[in-house]
Short mmCIF file of C-alpha atoms in Angstrom, two decimals:
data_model
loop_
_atom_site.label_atom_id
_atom_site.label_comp_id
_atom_site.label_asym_id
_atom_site.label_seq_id
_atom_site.Cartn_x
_atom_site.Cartn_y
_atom_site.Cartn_z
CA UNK F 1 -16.13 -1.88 -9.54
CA UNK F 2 -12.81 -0.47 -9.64
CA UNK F 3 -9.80 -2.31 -10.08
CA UNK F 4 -6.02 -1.58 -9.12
CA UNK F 5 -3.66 -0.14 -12.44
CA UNK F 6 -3.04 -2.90 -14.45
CA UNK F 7 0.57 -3.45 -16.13
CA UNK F 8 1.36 -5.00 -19.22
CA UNK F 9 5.47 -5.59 -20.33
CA UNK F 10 3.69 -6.40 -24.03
CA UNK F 11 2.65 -3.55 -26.78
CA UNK F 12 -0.66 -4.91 -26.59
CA UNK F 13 -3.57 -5.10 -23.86
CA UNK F 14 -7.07 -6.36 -24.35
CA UNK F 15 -10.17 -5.38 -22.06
CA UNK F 16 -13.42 -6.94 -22.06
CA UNK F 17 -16.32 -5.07 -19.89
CA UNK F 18 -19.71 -7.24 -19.82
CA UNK F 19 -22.99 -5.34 -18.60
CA UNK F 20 -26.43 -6.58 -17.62
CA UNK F 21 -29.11 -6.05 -20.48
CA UNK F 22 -30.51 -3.04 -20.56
CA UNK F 23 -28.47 -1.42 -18.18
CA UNK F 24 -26.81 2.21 -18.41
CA UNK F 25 -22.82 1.95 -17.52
CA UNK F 26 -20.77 5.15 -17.35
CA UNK F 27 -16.88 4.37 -17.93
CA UNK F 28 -14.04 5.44 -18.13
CA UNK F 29 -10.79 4.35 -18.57
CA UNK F 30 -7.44 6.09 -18.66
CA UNK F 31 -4.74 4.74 -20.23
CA UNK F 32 -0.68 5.56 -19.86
CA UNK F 33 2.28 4.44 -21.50
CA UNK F 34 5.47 4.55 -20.10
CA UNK F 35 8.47 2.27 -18.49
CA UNK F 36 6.55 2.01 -15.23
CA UNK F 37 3.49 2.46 -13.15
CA UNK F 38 2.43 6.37 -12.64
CA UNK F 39 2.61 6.86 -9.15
CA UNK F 40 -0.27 8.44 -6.89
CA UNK F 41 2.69 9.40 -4.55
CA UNK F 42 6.17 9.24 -4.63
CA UNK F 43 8.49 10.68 -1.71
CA UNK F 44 11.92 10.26 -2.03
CA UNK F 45 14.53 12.04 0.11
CA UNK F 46 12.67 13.69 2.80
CA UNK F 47 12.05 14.73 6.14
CA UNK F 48 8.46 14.42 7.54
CA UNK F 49 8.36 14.93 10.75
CA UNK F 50 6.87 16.32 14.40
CA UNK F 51 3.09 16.66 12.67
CA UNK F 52 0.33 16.48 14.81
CA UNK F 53 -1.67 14.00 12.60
CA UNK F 54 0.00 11.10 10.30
CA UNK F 55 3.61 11.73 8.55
CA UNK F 56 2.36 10.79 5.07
CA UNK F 57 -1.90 9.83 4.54
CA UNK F 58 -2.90 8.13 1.56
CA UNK F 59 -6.92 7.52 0.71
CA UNK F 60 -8.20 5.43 -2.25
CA UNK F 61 -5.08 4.47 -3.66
CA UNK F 62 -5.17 3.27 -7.43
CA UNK F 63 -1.77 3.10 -8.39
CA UNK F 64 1.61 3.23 -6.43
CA UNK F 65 2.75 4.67 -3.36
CA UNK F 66 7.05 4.52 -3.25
CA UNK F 67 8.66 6.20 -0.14
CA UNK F 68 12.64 6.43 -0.98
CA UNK F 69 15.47 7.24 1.39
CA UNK F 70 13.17 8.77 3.71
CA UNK F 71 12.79 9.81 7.47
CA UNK F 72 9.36 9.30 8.77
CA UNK F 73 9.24 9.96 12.56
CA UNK F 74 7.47 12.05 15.53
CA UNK F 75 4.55 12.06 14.16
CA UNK F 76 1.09 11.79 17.00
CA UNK F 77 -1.81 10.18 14.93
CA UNK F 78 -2.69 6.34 13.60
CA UNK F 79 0.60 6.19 12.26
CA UNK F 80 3.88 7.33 10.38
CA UNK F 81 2.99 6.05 6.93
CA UNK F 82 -1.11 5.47 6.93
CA UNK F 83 -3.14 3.78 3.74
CA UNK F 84 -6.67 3.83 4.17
CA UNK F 85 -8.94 1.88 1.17
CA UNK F 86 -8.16 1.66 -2.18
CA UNK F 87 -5.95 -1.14 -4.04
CA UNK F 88 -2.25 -0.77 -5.49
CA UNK F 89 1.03 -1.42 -5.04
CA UNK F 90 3.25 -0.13 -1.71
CA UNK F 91 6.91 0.29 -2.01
CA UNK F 92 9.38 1.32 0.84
CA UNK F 93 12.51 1.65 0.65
CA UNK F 94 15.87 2.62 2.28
CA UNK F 95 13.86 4.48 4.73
CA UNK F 96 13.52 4.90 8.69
CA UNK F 97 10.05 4.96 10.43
CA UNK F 98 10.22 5.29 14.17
CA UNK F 99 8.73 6.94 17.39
CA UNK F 100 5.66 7.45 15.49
CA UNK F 101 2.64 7.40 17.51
CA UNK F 102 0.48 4.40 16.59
CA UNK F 103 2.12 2.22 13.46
CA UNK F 104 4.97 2.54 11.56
CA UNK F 105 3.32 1.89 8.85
CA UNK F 106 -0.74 1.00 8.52
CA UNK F 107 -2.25 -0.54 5.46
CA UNK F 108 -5.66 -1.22 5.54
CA UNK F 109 -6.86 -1.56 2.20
CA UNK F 110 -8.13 -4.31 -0.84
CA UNK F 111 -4.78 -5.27 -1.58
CA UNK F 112 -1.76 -5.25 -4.20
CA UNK F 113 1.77 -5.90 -3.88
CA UNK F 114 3.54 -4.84 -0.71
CA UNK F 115 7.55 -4.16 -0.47
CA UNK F 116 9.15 -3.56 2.42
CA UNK F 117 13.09 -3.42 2.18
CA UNK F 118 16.66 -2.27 3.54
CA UNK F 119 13.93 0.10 5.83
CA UNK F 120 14.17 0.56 9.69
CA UNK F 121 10.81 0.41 11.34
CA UNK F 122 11.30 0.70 15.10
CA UNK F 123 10.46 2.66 18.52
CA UNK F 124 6.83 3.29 16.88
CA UNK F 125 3.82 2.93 19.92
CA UNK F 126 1.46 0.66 18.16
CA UNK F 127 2.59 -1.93 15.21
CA UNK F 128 6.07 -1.47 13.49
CA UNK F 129 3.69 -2.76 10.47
CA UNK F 130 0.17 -3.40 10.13
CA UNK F 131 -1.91 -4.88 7.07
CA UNK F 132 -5.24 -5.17 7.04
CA UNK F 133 -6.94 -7.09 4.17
CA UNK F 134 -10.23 -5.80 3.10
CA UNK F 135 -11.27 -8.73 1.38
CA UNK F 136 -13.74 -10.08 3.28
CA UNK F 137 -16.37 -6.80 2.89
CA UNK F 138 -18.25 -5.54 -0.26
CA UNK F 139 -15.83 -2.99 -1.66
CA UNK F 140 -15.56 -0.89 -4.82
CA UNK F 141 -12.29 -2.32 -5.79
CA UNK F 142 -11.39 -5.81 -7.35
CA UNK F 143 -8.52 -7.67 -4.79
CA UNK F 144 -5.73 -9.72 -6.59
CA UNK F 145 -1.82 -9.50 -6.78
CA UNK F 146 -1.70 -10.20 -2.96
CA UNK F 147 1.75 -9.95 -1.96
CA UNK F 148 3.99 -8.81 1.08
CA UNK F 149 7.51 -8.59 1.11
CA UNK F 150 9.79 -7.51 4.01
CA UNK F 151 13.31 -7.76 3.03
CA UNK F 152 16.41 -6.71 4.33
CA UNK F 153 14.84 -4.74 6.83
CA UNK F 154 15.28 -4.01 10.59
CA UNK F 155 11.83 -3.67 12.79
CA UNK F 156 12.53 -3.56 16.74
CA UNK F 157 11.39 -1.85 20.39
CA UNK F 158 7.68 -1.36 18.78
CA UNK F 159 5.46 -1.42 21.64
CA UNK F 160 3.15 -4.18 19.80
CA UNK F 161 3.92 -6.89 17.47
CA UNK F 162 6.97 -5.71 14.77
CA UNK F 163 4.91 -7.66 12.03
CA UNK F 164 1.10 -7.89 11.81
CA UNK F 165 -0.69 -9.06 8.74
CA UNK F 166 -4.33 -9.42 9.63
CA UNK F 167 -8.31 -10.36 7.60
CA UNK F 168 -6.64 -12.44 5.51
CA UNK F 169 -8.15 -15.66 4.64
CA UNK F 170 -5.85 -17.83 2.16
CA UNK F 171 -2.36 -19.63 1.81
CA UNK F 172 0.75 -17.53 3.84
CA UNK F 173 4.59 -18.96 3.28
CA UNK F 174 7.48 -17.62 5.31
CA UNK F 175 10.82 -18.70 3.24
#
């Protein structure tokens, strides 16, 4: 099993790993210090553009993906931004996705927190966004911290739904 990064704001963290009896286990654990979560991609102040597959693909995420005052557009496969399996945390902000070819942005993954804010998600051909919850299949990674947040954003003239959160079985509140 692999779980998402794990964040502690105290000097101390404790973990506890219990394995069937005479089992063999091969670990291993990495462990960072700093003021924030290591990234597994950070973009900030870019172009991508005009590709012929996604704008920006992500695979097994573990960590945190940020996007930052970016332009994500033209761009003729699945979708602008694209997360495929893993579990972590999703950050975009002050950026424009649009006249992508499928989604804006596509998550389909276990789960962490999602943040979508002061971003501009529009004129995309499929979804302006798309999460899909992996929870309900036997996966390598552990699901918790389930979260989405759009905020401040603008999502319009997608050719399907601006906002689709999908295989997700549990409490949802709109506020």
């Amino acid at each position: 099993t692999r779980p998402q990064s794990i964040v502690s704001t105290g000097n101390k963290m404790y973990i506890k790993y219990h394995a069937e009896t005479k089992s063999s286990i091969l670990g291993f654990l990495r462990l960072t210090s700093g003021l924030s979560k290591t990234f597994d991609l950070n973009v900030s102040t870019s172009i991508i553009s005009d590709n012929n597959g996604r704008g920006v693909a992500i695979e097994n995420l573990r960590s945190q993906v940020h996007i930052h005052q970016t332009s994500i557009s033209n761009n003729n496969h699945v979708a602008g931004l694209d997360i495929v399996n893993g579990a972590g945390d999703v950050n975009v902000t002050e950026s424009r996705i649009s006249y992508n070819t499928g989604d804006g942005i596509n998550i389909t993954y276990t789960g962490g927190n999602r943040n979508i804010s002061y971003s501009t998600l529009s004129s995309n051909l499929g979804y302006g966004i798309a999460v899909w919850l992996n929870d309900s299949k036997e996966t390598e990674y552990i699901h918790f911290n389930q979260s989405t947040a759009i905020q401040y954003s603008e999502i319009f003239k997608n050719l399907q739904i601006g906002v689709l959160h999908g295989n997700f079985c549990g409490d949802s509140w709109i506020n």
